[in-house]
mmCIF file of C-alpha atoms and ligand atoms in Angstrom:
data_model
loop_
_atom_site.group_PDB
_atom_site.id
_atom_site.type_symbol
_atom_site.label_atom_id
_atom_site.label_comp_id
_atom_site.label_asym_id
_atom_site.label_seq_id
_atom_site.Cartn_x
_atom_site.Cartn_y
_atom_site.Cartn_z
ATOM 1 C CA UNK I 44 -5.158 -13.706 34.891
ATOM 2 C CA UNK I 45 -1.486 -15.063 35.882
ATOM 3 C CA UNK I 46 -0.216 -12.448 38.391
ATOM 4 C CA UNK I 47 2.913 -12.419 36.157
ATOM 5 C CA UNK I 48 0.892 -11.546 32.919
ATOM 6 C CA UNK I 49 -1.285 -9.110 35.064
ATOM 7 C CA UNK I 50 2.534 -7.202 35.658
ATOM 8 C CA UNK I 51 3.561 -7.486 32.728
ATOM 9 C CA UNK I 52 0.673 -6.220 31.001
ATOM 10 C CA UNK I 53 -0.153 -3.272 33.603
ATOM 11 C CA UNK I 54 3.231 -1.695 33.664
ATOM 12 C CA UNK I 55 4.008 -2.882 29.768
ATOM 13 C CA UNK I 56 7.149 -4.652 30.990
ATOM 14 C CA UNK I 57 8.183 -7.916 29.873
ATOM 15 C CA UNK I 58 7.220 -10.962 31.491
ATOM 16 C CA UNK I 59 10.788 -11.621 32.810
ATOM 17 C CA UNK I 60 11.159 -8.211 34.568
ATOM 18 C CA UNK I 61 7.488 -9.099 35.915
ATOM 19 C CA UNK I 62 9.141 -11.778 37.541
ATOM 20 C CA UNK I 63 11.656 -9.873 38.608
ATOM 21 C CA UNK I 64 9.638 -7.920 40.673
ATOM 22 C CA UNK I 65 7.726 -10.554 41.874
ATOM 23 C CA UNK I 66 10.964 -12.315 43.269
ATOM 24 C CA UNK I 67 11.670 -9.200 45.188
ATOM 25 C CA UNK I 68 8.504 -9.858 46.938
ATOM 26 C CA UNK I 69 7.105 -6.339 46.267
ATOM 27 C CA UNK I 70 4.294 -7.355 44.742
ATOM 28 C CA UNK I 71 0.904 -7.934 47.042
ATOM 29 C CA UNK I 72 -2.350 -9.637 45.881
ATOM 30 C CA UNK I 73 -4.953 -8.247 48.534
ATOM 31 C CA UNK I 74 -2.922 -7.951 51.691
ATOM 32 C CA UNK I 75 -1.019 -11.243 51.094
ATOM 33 C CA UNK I 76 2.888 -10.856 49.600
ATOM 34 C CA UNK I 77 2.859 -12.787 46.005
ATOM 35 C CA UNK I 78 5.364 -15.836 45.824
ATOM 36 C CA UNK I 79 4.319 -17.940 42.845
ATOM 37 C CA UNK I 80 4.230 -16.585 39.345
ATOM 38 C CA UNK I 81 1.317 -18.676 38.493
ATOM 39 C CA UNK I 82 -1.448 -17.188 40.593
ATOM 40 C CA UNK I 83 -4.454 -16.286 39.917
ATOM 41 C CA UNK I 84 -5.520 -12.111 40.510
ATOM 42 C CA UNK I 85 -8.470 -10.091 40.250
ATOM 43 C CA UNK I 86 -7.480 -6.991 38.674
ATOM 44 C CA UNK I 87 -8.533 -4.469 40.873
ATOM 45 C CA UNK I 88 -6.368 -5.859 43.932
ATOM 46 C CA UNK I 89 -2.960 -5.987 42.871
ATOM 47 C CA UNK I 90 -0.300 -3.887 44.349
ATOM 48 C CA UNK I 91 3.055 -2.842 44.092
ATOM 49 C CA UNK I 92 5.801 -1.508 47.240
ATOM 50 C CA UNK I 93 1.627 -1.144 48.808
ATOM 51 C CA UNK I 94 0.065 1.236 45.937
ATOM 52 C CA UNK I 95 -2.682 -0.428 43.811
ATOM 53 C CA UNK I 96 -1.700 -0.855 40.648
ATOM 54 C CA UNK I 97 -4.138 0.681 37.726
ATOM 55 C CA UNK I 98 -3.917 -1.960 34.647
ATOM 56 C CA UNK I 99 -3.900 0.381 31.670
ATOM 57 C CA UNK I 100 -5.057 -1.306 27.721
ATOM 58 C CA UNK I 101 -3.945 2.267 26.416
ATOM 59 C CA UNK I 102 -1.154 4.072 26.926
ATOM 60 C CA UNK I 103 -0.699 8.097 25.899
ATOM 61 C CA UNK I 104 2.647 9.437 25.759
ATOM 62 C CA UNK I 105 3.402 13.190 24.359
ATOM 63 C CA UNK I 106 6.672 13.988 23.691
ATOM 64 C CA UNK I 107 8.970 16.927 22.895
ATOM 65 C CA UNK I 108 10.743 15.270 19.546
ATOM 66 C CA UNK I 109 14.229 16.314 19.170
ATOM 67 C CA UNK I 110 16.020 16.954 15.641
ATOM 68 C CA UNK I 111 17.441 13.549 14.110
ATOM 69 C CA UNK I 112 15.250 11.488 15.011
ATOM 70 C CA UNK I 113 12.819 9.976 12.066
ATOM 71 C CA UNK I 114 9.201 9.072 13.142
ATOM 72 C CA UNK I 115 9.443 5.088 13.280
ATOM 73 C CA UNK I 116 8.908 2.511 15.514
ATOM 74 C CA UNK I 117 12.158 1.140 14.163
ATOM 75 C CA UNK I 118 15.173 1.779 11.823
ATOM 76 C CA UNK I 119 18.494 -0.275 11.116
ATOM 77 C CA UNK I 120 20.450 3.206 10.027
ATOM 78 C CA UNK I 121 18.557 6.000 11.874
ATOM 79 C CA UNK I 122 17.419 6.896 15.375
ATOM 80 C CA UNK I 123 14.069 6.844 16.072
ATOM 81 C CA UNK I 124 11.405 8.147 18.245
ATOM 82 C CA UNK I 125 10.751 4.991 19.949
ATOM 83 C CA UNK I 126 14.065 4.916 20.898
ATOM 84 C CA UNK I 127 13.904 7.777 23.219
ATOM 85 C CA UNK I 128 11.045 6.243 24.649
ATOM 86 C CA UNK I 129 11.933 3.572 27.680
ATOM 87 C CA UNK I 130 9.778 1.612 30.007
ATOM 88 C CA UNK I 131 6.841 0.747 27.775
ATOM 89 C CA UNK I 132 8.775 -2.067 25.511
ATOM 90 C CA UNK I 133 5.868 -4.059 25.894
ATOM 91 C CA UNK I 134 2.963 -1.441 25.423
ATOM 92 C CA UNK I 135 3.404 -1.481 21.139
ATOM 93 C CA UNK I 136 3.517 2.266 20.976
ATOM 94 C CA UNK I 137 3.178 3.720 17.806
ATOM 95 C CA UNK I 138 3.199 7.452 16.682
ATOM 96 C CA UNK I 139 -0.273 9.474 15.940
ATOM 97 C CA UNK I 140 1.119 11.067 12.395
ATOM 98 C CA UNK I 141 4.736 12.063 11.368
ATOM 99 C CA UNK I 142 7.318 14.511 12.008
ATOM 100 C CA UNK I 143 10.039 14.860 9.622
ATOM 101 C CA UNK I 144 13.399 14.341 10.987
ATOM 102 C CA UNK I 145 14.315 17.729 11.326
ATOM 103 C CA UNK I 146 11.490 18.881 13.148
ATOM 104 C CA UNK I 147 10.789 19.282 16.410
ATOM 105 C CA UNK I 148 7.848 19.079 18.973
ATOM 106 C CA UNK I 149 4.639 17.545 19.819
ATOM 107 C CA UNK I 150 4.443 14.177 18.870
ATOM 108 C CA UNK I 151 1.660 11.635 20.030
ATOM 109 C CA UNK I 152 2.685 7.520 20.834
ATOM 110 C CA UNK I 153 -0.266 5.453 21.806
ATOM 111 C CA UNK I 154 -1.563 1.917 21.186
ATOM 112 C CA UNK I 155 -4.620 3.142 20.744
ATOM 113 C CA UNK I 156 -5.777 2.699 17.264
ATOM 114 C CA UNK I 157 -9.172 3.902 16.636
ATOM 115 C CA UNK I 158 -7.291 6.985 18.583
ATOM 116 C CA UNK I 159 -4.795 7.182 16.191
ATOM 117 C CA UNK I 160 -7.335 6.972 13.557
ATOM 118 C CA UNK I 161 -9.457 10.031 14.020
ATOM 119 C CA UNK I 162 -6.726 12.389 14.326
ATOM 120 C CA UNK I 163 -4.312 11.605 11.872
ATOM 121 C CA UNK I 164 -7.404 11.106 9.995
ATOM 122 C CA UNK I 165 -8.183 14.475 7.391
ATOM 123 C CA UNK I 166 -12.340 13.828 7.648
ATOM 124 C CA UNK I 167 -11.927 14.891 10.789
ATOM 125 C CA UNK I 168 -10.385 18.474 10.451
ATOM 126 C CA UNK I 169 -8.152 17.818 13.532
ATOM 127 C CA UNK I 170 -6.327 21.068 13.395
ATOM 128 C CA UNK I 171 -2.079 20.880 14.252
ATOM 129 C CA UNK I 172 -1.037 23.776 15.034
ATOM 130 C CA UNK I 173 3.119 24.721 14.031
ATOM 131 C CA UNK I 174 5.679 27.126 14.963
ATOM 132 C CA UNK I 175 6.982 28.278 11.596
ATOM 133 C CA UNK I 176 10.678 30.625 11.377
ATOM 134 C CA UNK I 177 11.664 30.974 7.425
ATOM 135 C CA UNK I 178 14.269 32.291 5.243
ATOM 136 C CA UNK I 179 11.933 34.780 3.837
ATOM 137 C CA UNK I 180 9.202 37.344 4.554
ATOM 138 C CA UNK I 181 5.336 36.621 5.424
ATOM 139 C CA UNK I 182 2.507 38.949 3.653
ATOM 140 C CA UNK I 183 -0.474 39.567 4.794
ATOM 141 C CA UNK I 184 -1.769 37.917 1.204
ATOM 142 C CA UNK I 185 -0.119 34.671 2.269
ATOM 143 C CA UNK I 186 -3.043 34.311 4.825
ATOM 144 C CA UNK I 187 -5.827 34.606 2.169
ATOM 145 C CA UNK I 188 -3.640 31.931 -0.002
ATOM 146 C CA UNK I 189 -3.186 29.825 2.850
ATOM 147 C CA UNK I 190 -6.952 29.791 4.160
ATOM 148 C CA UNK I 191 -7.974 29.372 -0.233
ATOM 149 C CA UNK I 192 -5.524 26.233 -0.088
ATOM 150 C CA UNK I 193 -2.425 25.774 -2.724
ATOM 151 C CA UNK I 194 -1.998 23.083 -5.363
ATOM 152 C CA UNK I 195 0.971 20.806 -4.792
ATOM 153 C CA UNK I 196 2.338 17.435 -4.710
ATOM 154 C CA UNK I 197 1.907 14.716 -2.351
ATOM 155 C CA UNK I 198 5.036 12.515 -1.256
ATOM 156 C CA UNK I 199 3.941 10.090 -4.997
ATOM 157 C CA UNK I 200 3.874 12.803 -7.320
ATOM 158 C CA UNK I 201 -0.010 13.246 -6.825
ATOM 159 C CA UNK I 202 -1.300 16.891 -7.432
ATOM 160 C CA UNK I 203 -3.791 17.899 -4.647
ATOM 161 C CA UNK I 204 -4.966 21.011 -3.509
ATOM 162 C CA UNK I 205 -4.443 21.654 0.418
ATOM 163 C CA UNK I 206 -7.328 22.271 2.474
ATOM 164 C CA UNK I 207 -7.595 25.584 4.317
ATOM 165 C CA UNK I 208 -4.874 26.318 6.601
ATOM 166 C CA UNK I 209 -4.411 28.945 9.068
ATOM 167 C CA UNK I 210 -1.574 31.699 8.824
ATOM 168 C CA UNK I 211 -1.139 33.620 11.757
ATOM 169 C CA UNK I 212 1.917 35.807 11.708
ATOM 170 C CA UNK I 213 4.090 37.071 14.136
ATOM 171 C CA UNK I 214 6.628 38.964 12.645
ATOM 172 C CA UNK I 215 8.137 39.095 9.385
ATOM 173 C CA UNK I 216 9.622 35.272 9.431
ATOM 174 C CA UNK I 217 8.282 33.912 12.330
ATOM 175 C CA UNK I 218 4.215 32.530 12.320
ATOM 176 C CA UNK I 219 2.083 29.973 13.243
ATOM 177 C CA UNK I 220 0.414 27.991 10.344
ATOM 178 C CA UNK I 221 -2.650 24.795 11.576
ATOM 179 C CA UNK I 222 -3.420 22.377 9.150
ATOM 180 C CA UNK I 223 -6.025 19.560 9.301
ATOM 181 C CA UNK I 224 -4.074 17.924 7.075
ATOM 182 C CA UNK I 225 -0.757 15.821 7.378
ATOM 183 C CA UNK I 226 0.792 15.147 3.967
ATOM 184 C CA UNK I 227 4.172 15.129 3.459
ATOM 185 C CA UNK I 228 6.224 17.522 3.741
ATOM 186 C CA UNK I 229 3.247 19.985 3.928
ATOM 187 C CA UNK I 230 3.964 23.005 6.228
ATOM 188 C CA UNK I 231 7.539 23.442 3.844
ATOM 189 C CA UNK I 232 6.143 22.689 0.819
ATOM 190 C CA UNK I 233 3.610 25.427 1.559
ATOM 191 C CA UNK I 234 6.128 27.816 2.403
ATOM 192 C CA UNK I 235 8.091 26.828 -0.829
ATOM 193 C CA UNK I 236 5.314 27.342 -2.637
ATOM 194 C CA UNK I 237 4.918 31.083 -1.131
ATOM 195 C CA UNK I 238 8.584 31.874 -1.606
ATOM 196 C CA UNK I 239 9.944 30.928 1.382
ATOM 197 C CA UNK I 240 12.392 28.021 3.156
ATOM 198 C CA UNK I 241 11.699 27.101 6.608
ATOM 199 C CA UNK I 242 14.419 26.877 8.822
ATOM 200 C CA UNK I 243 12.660 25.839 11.889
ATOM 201 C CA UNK I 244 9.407 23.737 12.532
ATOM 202 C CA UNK I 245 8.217 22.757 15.532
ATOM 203 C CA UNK I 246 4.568 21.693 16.476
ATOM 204 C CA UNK I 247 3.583 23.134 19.308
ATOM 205 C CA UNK I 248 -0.448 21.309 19.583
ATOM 206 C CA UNK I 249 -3.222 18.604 17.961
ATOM 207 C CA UNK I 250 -6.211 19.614 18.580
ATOM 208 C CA UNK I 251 -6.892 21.149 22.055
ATOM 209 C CA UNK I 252 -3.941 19.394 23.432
ATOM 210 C CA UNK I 253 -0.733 22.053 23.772
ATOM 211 C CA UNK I 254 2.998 20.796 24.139
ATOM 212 C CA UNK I 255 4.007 20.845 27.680
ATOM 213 C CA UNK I 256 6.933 23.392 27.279
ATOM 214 C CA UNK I 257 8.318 21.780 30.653
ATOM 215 C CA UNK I 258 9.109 18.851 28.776
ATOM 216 C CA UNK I 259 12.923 19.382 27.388
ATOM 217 C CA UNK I 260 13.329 18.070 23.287
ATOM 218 C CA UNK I 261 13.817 14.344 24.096
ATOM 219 C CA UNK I 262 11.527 14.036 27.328
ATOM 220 C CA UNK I 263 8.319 12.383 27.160
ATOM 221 C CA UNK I 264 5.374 11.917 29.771
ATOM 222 C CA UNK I 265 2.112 10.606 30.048
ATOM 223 C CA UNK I 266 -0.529 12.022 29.067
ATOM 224 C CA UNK I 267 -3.190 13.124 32.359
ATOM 225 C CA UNK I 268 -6.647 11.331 31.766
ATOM 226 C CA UNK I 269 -8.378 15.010 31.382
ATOM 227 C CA UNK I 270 -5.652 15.625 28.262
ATOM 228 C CA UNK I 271 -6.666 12.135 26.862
ATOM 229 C CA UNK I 272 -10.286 12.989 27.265
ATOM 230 C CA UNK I 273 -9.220 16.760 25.580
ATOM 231 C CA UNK I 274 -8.020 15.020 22.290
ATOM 232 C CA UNK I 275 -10.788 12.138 22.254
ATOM 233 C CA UNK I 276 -13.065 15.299 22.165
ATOM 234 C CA UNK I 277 -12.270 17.645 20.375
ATOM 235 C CA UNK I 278 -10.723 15.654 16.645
HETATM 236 N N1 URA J 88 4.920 19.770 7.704
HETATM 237 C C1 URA J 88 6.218 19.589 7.338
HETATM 238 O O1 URA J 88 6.664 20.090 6.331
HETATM 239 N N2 URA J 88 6.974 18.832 8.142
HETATM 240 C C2 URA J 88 6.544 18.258 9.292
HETATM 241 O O2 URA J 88 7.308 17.599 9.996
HETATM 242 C C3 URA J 88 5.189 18.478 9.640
HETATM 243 C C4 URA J 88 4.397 19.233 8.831
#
């Protein structure tokens, strides 16, 4: 592959920045400084300011969504998540399932499809777990109705019943609900349906893999390869 491409591709940059960095003469193929754009490099011995650099086809970014922002790779009116996101303009991030605009939390971008796939997927019962605070009062009934599933409306009109979901309360209107699930509006719509408004939602985990509560709303980072092989395991 082009050295420039190789860039590019590795640190999901575009090809003119690649260049950029080439001109600065930071880049090394082996032990030799690369001039030309054009040459030729066998991925495993390219480096950059002398540290090898790892070429990556999948990228795994977890972020701490912030209210306001809408979860879409692009919108002419609103902000959204991508737009928080800088340095991977070339890596075709996309989000693993939706957030509505007003909540907050854990929120998945990869290019990874198949990835993508299996846990947005509901055949796989890939639990989400939420922070719930309402206007309203949990019961210790709204567990049993929760884990029996409600009937309500999808984001067409369609009736469906939800599958079991898991109500774990903390006080009287703060809990934790995990569905496997991810139709719209769900967590709210379930809480509607039990008499109560949320007023704050935030997801705090997918799966095995927990929000990193060091990461402030709006701050992203990459996800460490034992966390990738965490939610390729267990959804
Ligand atoms: N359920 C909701 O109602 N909203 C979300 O953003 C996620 C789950």
């Amino acid at each position: 592959m082009r050295i420039d491409k190789f860039i590019s591709r590795a640190l999901a940059i575009s090809r003119k920045d690649a260049r950029d960095i080439i001109k600065s003469k930071r880049v090394k193929i082996g032990s030799r400084v690369a001039l030309k754009n054009d040459w030729e490099v066998n991925c495993e011995d390219v480096f950059l300011d002398d540290k090898k650099i790892e070429f990556k086809e999948f990228y795994y970014l977890m972020l701490n969504k912030p209210k306001g922002y809408i979860s879409a790779t692009y919108d002419e009116k609103q902000k959204c998540v991508l737009d928080l996101i800088k340095g991977y303009e070339k890596a075709n991030l996309f989000m693993v399932g939706r957030l509505d605009i007003d909540t907050v939390g854990l929120l998945i971008l990869t290019n990874d499809g198949p990835l993508a796939h299996k846990l947005t997927s509901p055949k796989k019962e890939c639990f989400k777990k939420y922070y719930v605070e309402v206007d309203g009062e949990f019961s210790l009934d709204d567990i049993e109705k929760l884990k029996l599933g409600l009937d309500l409306y999808d984001g067409k009109g369609k009736a469906y019943h939800t599958k079991e979901a898991i109500l774990e309360i903390i006080s009287k209107d703060k809990a934790y609900i995990s569905i496997s699930e991810g139709k719209y509006h769900e967590i709210k719509k379930m809480c509607q349906k039990l008499n109560k408004e949320v007023t704050y939602l935030k997801r705090i985990s997918m799966g095995n893999l927990v929000l990193d509560e060091s990461l402030k709303e709006g701050e992203y980072r990459e996800l460490t390869d034992l966390e990738v092989s965490m939610l390729k395991e267990n959804c």
